[in-house]
Amino acid sequence: QVRLQESGGGSVQPGGSLKLSCATSGFIYVNYCLAWFRQVSAQERDWVASLTTAPRTTTYADTVKGRFTVSQDDGKNFLFLQMNNIKPEDAGTYYCAARAGDCPLDPAYFTSWGQGTQVTVSS
């Protein structure tokens, strides 16, 4: 059973940085997708960034490209999201998600989710 647990959220000023972590375990397949989604209130979860494991590729939403970096540790136990030059519109609850195979943008295709970590942006 795949397990995901996010951490690292908090309050940050515009222009600041945060690094989110997602502890991952239980994967039994070689090729899988790990992604970050953001949700504001009851709105739909928006895709932020993805990482595929085989081959190792990363993709980003246009709104975060050049500011956020998604990565995985060498032991494949953690997924990270380095958030730089944070903007007010980056605020929300960030979820780590996983699925076997490729990385769609629609959250409905992801089979495993963490509990989320909150990011607040205020001056």
Short mmCIF file of C-alpha atoms in Angstrom, two decimals:
data_model
loop_
_atom_site.label_atom_id
_atom_site.label_comp_id
_atom_site.label_asym_id
_atom_site.label_seq_id
_atom_site.Cartn_x
_atom_site.Cartn_y
_atom_site.Cartn_z
CA GLN A 1 0.00 0.00 0.00
CA VAL A 2 1.39 3.37 -1.03
CA ARG A 3 1.66 5.86 1.79
CA LEU A 4 2.29 9.59 1.41
CA GLN A 5 2.78 12.18 4.15
CA GLU A 6 3.46 15.85 3.48
CA SER A 7 5.28 18.29 5.72
CA GLY A 8 7.03 21.63 5.54
CA GLY A 9 4.13 24.00 5.05
CA GLY A 10 3.83 27.24 6.94
CA SER A 11 3.49 30.98 6.67
CA VAL A 12 5.81 32.88 4.35
CA GLN A 13 6.07 36.42 3.03
CA PRO A 14 5.82 37.17 -0.67
CA GLY A 15 9.20 36.60 -2.25
CA GLY A 16 10.17 34.07 0.38
CA SER A 17 10.94 30.35 0.10
CA LEU A 18 9.63 27.08 1.49
CA LYS A 19 10.57 23.47 0.94
CA LEU A 20 7.77 20.94 1.12
CA SER A 21 8.50 17.26 1.73
CA CYS A 22 6.46 14.17 1.08
CA ALA A 23 7.52 10.94 2.74
CA THR A 24 6.76 8.07 0.39
CA SER A 25 6.59 4.33 0.96
CA GLY A 26 4.96 1.16 -0.32
CA PHE A 27 5.77 1.44 -4.00
CA ILE A 28 5.99 -1.92 -5.76
CA TYR A 29 6.39 -0.70 -9.33
CA VAL A 30 9.44 0.78 -11.00
CA ASN A 31 7.78 3.42 -13.15
CA TYR A 32 5.49 5.75 -11.26
CA CYS A 33 4.47 9.37 -11.13
CA LEU A 34 4.73 11.64 -8.13
CA ALA A 35 3.00 15.00 -8.25
CA TRP A 36 2.15 18.07 -6.25
CA PHE A 37 -1.31 19.61 -6.37
CA ARG A 38 -2.62 22.77 -4.73
CA GLN A 39 -6.13 23.28 -3.44
CA VAL A 40 -7.71 26.53 -2.33
CA SER A 41 -10.81 26.13 -0.15
CA ALA A 42 -13.32 23.81 -1.84
CA GLN A 43 -12.02 24.41 -5.33
CA GLU A 44 -10.61 21.68 -7.51
CA ARG A 45 -7.05 20.60 -6.89
CA ASP A 46 -4.72 22.25 -9.38
CA TRP A 47 -1.69 20.46 -10.71
CA VAL A 48 1.60 22.16 -9.75
CA ALA A 49 4.46 19.84 -10.72
CA SER A 50 5.23 16.20 -11.51
CA LEU A 51 8.12 13.80 -11.46
CA THR A 52 8.28 10.47 -13.27
CA THR A 53 10.75 7.87 -12.08
CA ALA A 54 11.57 5.95 -15.27
CA PRO A 55 12.76 7.87 -17.09
CA ARG A 56 13.38 10.64 -14.57
CA THR A 57 11.55 13.69 -15.89
CA THR A 58 9.97 16.73 -14.29
CA THR A 59 7.23 19.04 -15.52
CA TYR A 60 5.74 22.22 -14.13
CA ALA A 61 2.64 24.33 -14.40
CA ASP A 62 3.36 27.60 -16.21
CA THR A 63 2.46 29.54 -13.08
CA VAL A 64 5.36 28.03 -11.11
CA LYS A 65 7.92 27.32 -13.82
CA GLY A 66 11.27 28.87 -12.94
CA ARG A 67 10.28 29.31 -9.28
CA PHE A 68 9.48 25.79 -8.05
CA THR A 69 11.60 22.67 -8.29
CA VAL A 70 10.33 19.13 -7.76
CA SER A 71 12.85 16.44 -6.84
CA GLN A 72 13.25 13.05 -5.22
CA ASP A 73 16.01 11.92 -2.89
CA ASP A 74 18.43 9.22 -3.98
CA GLY A 75 16.82 6.68 -1.67
CA LYS A 76 13.42 7.42 -3.23
CA ASN A 77 11.91 7.92 0.19
CA PHE A 78 10.98 11.57 -0.20
CA LEU A 79 9.51 13.87 -2.80
CA PHE A 80 10.34 17.55 -2.42
CA LEU A 81 8.95 20.81 -3.71
CA GLN A 82 11.33 23.74 -3.39
CA MET A 83 9.27 26.91 -3.63
CA ASN A 84 11.15 30.14 -4.32
CA ASN A 85 9.96 33.68 -4.96
CA ILE A 86 6.59 32.72 -3.52
CA LYS A 87 3.61 34.76 -4.63
CA PRO A 88 0.25 35.32 -2.87
CA GLU A 89 -1.45 33.11 -5.44
CA ASP A 90 0.73 30.18 -4.35
CA ALA A 91 -1.19 29.94 -1.07
CA GLY A 92 -3.26 26.84 -0.44
CA THR A 93 -3.10 23.27 0.75
CA TYR A 94 -0.43 21.28 -1.07
CA TYR A 95 -1.00 17.59 -1.66
CA CYS A 96 1.43 14.92 -2.72
CA ALA A 97 -0.07 12.32 -5.06
CA ALA A 98 1.11 9.15 -6.74
CA ARG A 99 0.08 6.70 -9.43
CA ALA A 100 1.70 3.98 -11.52
CA GLY A 101 2.86 4.97 -14.98
CA ASP A 102 2.76 8.42 -16.54
CA CYS A 103 1.78 11.80 -15.13
CA PRO A 104 -1.61 13.17 -16.12
CA LEU A 105 -2.67 16.63 -15.02
CA ASP A 106 -6.11 15.56 -13.82
CA PRO A 107 -6.11 14.70 -10.10
CA ALA A 108 -8.84 12.12 -10.72
CA TYR A 109 -6.25 9.75 -12.22
CA PHE A 110 -4.10 9.62 -9.09
CA THR A 111 -4.69 6.70 -6.77
CA SER A 112 -2.77 7.72 -3.67
CA TRP A 113 -2.84 11.00 -1.75
CA GLY A 114 -1.31 12.49 1.33
CA GLN A 115 -3.16 14.54 3.94
CA GLY A 116 -1.86 17.88 2.70
CA THR A 117 0.23 20.69 4.13
CA GLN A 118 -0.89 24.30 4.32
CA VAL A 119 1.02 27.19 2.77
CA THR A 120 0.00 30.70 3.78
CA VAL A 121 1.39 33.76 2.03
CA SER A 122 1.07 37.09 3.77
CA SER A 123 3.10 40.18 4.41
#
